[in-house]
mmCIF file of C-alpha atoms in Angstrom:
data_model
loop_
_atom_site.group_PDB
_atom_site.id
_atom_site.type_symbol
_atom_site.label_atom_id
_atom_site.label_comp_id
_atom_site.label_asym_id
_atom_site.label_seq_id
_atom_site.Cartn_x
_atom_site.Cartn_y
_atom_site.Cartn_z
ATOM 1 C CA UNK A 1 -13.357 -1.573 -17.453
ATOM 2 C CA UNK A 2 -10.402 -3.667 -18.709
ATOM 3 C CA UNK A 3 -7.679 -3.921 -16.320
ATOM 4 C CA UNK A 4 -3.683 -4.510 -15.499
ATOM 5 C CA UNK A 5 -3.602 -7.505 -12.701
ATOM 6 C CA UNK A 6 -0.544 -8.526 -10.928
ATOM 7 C CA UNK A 7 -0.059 -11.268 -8.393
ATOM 8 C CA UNK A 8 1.079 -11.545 -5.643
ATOM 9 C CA UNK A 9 0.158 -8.179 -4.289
ATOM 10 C CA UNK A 10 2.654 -8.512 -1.705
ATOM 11 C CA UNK A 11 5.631 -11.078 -1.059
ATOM 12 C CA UNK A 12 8.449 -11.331 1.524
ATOM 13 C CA UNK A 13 11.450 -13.458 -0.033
ATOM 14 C CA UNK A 14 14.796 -13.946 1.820
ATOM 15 C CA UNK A 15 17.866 -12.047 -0.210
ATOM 16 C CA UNK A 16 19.463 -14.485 -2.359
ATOM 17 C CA UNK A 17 16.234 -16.054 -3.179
ATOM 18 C CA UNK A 18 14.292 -16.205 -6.656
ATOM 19 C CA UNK A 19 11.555 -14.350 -7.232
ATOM 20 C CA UNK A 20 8.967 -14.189 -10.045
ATOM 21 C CA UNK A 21 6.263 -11.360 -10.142
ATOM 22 C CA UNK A 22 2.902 -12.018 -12.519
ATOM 23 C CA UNK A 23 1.120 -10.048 -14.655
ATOM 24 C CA UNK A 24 -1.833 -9.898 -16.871
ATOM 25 C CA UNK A 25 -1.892 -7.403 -19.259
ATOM 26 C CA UNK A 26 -4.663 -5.510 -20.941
ATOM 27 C CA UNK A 27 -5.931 -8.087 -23.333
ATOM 28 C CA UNK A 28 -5.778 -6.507 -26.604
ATOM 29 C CA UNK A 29 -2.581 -4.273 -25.467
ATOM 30 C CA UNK A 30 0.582 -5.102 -27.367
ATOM 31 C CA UNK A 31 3.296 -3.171 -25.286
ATOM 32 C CA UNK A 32 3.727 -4.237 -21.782
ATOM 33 C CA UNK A 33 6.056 -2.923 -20.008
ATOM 34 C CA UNK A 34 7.825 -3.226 -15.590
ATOM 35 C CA UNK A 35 8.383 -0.298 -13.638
ATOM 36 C CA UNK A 36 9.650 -0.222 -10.015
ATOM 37 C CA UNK A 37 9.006 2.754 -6.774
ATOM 38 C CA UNK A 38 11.215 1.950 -4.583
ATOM 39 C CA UNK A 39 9.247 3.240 -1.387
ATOM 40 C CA UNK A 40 9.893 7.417 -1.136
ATOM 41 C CA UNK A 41 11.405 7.654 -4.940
ATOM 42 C CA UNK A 42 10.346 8.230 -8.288
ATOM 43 C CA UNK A 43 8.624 5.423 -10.387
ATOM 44 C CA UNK A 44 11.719 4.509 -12.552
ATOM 45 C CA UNK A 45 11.285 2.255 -15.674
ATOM 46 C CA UNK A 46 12.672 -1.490 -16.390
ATOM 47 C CA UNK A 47 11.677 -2.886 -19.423
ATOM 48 C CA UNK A 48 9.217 -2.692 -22.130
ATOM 49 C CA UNK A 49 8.480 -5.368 -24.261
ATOM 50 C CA UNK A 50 6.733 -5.884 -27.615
ATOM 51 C CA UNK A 51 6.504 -8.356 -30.333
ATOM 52 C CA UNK A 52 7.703 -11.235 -27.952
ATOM 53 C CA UNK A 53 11.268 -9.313 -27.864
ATOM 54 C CA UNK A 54 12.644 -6.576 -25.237
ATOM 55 C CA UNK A 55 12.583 -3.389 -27.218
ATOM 56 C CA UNK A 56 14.265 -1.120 -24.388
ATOM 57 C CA UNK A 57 15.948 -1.529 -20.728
ATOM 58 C CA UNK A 58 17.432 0.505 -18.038
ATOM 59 C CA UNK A 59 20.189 0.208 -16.493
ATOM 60 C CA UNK A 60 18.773 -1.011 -13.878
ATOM 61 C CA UNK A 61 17.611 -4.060 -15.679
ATOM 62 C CA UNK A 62 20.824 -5.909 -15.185
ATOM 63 C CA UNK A 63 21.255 -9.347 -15.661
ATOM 64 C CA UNK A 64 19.229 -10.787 -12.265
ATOM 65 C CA UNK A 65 16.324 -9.821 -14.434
ATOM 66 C CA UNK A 66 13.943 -11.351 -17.205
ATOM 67 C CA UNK A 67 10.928 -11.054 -18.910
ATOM 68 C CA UNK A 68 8.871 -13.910 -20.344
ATOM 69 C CA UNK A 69 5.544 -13.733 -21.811
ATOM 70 C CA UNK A 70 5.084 -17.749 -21.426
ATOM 71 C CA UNK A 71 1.404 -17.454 -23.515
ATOM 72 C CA UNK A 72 -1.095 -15.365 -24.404
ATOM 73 C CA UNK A 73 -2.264 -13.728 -21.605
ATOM 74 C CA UNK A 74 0.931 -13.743 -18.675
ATOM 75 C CA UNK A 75 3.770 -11.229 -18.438
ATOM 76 C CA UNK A 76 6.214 -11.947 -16.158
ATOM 77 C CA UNK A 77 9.299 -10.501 -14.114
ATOM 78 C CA UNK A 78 11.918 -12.461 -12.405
ATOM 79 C CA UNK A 79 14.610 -11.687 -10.259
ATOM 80 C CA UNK A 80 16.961 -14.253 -9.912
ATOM 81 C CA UNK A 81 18.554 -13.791 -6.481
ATOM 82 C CA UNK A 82 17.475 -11.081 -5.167
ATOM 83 C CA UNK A 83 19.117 -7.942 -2.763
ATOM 84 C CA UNK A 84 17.969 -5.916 0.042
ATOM 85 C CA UNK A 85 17.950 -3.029 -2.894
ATOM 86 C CA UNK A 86 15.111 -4.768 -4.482
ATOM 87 C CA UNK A 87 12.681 -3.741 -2.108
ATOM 88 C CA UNK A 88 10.513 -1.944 -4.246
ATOM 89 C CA UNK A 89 6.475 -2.110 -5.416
ATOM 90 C CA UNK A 90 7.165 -3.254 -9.062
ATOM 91 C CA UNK A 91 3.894 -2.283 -11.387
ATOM 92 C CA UNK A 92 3.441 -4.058 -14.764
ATOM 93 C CA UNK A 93 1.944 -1.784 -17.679
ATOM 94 C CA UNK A 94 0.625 -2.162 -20.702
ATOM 95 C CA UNK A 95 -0.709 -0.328 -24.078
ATOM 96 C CA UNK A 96 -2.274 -0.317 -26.904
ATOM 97 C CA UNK A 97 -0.507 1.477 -29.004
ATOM 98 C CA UNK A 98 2.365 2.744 -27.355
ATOM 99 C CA UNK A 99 0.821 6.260 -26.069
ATOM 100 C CA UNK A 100 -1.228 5.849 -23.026
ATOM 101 C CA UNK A 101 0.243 2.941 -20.700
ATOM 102 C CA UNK A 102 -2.354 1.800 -18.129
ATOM 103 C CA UNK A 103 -0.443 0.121 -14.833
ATOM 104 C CA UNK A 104 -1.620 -2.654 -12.105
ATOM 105 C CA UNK A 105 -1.778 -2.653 -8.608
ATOM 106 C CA UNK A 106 1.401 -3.424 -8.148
ATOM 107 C CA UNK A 107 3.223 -6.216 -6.177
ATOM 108 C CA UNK A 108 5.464 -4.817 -2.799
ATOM 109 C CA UNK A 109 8.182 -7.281 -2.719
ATOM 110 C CA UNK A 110 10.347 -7.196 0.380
ATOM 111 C CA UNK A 111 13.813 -8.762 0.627
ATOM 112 C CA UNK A 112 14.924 -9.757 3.942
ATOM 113 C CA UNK B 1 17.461 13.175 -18.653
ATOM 114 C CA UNK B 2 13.754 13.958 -19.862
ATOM 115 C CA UNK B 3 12.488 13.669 -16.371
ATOM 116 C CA UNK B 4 9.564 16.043 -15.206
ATOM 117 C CA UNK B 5 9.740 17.543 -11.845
ATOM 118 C CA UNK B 6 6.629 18.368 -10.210
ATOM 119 C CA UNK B 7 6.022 21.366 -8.385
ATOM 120 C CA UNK B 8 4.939 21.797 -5.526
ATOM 121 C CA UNK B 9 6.044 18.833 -3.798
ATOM 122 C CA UNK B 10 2.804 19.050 -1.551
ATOM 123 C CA UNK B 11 -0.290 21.096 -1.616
ATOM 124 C CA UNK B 12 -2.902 21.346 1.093
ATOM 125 C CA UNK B 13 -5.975 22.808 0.225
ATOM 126 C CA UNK B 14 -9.437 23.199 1.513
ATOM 127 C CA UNK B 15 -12.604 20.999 0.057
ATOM 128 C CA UNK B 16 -14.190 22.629 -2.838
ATOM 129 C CA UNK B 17 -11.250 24.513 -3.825
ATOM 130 C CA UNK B 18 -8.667 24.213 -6.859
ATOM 131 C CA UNK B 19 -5.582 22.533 -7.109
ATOM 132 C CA UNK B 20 -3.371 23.489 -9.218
ATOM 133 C CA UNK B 21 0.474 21.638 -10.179
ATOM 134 C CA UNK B 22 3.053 22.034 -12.593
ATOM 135 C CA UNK B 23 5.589 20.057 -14.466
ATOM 136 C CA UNK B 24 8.790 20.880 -15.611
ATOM 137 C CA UNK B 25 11.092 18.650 -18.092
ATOM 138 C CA UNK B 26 14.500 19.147 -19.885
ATOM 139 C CA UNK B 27 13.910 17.261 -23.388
ATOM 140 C CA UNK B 28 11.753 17.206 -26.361
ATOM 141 C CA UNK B 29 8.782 14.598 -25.965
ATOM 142 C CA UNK B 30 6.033 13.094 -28.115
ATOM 143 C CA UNK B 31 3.468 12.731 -24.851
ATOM 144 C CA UNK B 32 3.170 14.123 -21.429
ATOM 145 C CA UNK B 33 0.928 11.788 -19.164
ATOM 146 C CA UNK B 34 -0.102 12.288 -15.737
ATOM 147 C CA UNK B 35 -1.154 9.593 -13.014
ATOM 148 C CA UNK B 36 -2.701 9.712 -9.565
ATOM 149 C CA UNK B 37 -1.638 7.283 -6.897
ATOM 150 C CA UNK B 38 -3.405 6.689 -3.509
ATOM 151 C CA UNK B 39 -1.087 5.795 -0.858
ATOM 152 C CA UNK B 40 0.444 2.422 -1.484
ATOM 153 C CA UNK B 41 -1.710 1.757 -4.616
ATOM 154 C CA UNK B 42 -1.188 1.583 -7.718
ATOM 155 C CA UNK B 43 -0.830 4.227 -10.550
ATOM 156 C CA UNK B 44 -4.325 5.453 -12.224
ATOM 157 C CA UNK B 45 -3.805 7.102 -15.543
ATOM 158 C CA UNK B 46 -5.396 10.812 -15.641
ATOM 159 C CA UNK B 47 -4.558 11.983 -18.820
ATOM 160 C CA UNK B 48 -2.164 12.478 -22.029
ATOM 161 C CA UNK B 49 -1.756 15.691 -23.829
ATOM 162 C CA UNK B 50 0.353 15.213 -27.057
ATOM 163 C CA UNK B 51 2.751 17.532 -28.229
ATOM 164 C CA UNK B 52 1.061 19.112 -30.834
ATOM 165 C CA UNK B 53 -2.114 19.656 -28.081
ATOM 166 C CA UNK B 54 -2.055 22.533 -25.811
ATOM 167 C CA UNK B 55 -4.980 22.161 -23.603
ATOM 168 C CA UNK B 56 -7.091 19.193 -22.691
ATOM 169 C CA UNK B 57 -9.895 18.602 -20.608
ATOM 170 C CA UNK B 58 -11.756 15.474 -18.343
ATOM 171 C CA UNK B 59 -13.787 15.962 -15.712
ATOM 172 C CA UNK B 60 -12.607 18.115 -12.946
ATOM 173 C CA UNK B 61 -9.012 17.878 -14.732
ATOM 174 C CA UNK B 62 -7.969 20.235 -16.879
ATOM 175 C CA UNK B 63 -4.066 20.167 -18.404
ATOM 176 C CA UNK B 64 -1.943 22.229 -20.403
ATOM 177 C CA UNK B 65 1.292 22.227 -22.069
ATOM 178 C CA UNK B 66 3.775 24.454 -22.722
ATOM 179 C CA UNK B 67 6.546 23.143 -25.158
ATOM 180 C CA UNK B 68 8.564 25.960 -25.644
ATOM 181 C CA UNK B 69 8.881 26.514 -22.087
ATOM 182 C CA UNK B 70 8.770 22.344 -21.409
ATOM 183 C CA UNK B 71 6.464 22.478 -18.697
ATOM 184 C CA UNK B 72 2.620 21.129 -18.178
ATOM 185 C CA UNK B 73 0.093 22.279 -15.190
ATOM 186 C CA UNK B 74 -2.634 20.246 -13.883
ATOM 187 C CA UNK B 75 -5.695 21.991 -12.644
ATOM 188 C CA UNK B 76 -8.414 19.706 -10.084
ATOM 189 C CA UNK B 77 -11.340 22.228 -9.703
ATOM 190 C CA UNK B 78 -13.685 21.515 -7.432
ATOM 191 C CA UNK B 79 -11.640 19.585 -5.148
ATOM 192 C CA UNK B 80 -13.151 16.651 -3.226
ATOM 193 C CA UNK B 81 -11.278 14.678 -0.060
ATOM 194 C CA UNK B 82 -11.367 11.494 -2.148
ATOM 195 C CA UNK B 83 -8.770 13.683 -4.621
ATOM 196 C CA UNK B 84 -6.338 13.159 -1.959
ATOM 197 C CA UNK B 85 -3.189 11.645 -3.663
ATOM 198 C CA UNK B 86 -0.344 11.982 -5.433
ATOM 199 C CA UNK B 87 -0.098 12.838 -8.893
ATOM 200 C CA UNK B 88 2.917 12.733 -11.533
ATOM 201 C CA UNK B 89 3.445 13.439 -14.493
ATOM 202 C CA UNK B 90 5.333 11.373 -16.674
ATOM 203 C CA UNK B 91 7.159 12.091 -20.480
ATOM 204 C CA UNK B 92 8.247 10.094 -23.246
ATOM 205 C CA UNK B 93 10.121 10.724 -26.214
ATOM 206 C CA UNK B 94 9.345 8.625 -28.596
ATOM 207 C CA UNK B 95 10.638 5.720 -27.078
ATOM 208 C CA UNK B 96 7.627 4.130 -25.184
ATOM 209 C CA UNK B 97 9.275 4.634 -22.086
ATOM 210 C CA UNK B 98 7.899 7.138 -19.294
ATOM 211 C CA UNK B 99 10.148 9.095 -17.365
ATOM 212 C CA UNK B 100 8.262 9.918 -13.846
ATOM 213 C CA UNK B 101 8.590 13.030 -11.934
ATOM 214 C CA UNK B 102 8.875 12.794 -7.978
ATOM 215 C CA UNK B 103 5.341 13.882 -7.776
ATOM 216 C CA UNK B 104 2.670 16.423 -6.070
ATOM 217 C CA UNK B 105 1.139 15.324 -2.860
ATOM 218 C CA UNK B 106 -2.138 16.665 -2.497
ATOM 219 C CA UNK B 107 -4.042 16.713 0.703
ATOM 220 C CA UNK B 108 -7.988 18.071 0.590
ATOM 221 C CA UNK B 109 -9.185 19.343 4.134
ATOM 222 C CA UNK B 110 -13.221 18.682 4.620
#
């Protein structure tokens, strides 16, 4: 059964640091989308992207973070320098159509 | 916010029995999904009930949805120790954005 991957499944950065968190959507999925759980809390959403362009953020999504789709396959997040407060499992989804969003493994990224 | 709040926040039930959990959320929405998530893992998507559906069925799982009164229930029957996890629901409203609830944890005794 197709499948959401992410890499790395875990990483340990030092805070100010730059981080970048890979994905590989659902191959014939056109909506892909980053979510973050910081550990104990509700999933809360990032971004969601479609047609090569950011079609909604949170407020959370300031501007340490950015998408990138560099090809075909690869959806990325970065954080540029990153804070204690990221500390978080971030999962990378993706759909079809819009409806049902399938999500990775995830990726736990400490800050230290 | 649209969030949905799950309730209970844990549940602790005996093998072979049914779980039951319910969602509550404030705004009108075009889907209602809900995930299950092992500890530390990732989320697995259960099932989507669209507005305009009342009742749907896979499996073991069996949801419903309530618009007027904005809530959904979940119903495991049967329950096995590998249903051990927790399980959110999650809304959108027409945006393609899911707004998660803080979850149900459910433990199954053997």
């Amino acid at each position: 059964e197709p499948e959401v991957t992410q890499t790395p499944s875990h990483q340990v950065t030092q805070m100010g640091q730059e981080v970048i968190l890979r994905c590989v959507p659902i191959s014939n999925h056109l909506y892909f989308y980053w979510y973050r759980q910081i550990l104990g809390q509700k999933v809360e959403f990032l971004v969601s992207f479609y047609n090569n362009e950011i079609s909604e953020k949170s407020e959370i999504f300031d501007d340490q973070f950015s998408v990138e789709r560099p090809d075909g396959s690869n959806f990325t997040l970065k954080i540029r320098s990153t804070k204690l407060e990221d500390s978080a499992m971030y999962f990378c989804a993706s759909s079809e159509t819009g409806n049902t969003i399938y999500f990775g493994e995830g990726s736990w990224l400490t800050v230290v | 916010s649209q969030q949905g709040e799950e309730d209970p926040q844990a549940l602790s039930i005996q093998e072979g029995e049914n779980a039951t959990m319910n969602c509550s959320y404030k705004t009108s929405i075009n889907n209602l999904q809900w995930y299950r998530q092992n500890s530390g893992r990732g989320l697995v998507h259960l099932i989507l009930i669209r507005s305009n559906e009342r009742e749907k069925h896979s499996g073991r799982l069996r949801v419903t949805l309530d618009t007027s009164k904005k809530s959904s229930s979940l119903l495991i029957t049967a329950s096995r120790a590998a249903d051990t996890a927790s399980y959110f629901c999650a809304t959108d409203a027409f945006d393609y954005k899911l707004s998660f609830g803080a979850g149900t944890t459910v433990t199954v005794r053997a």
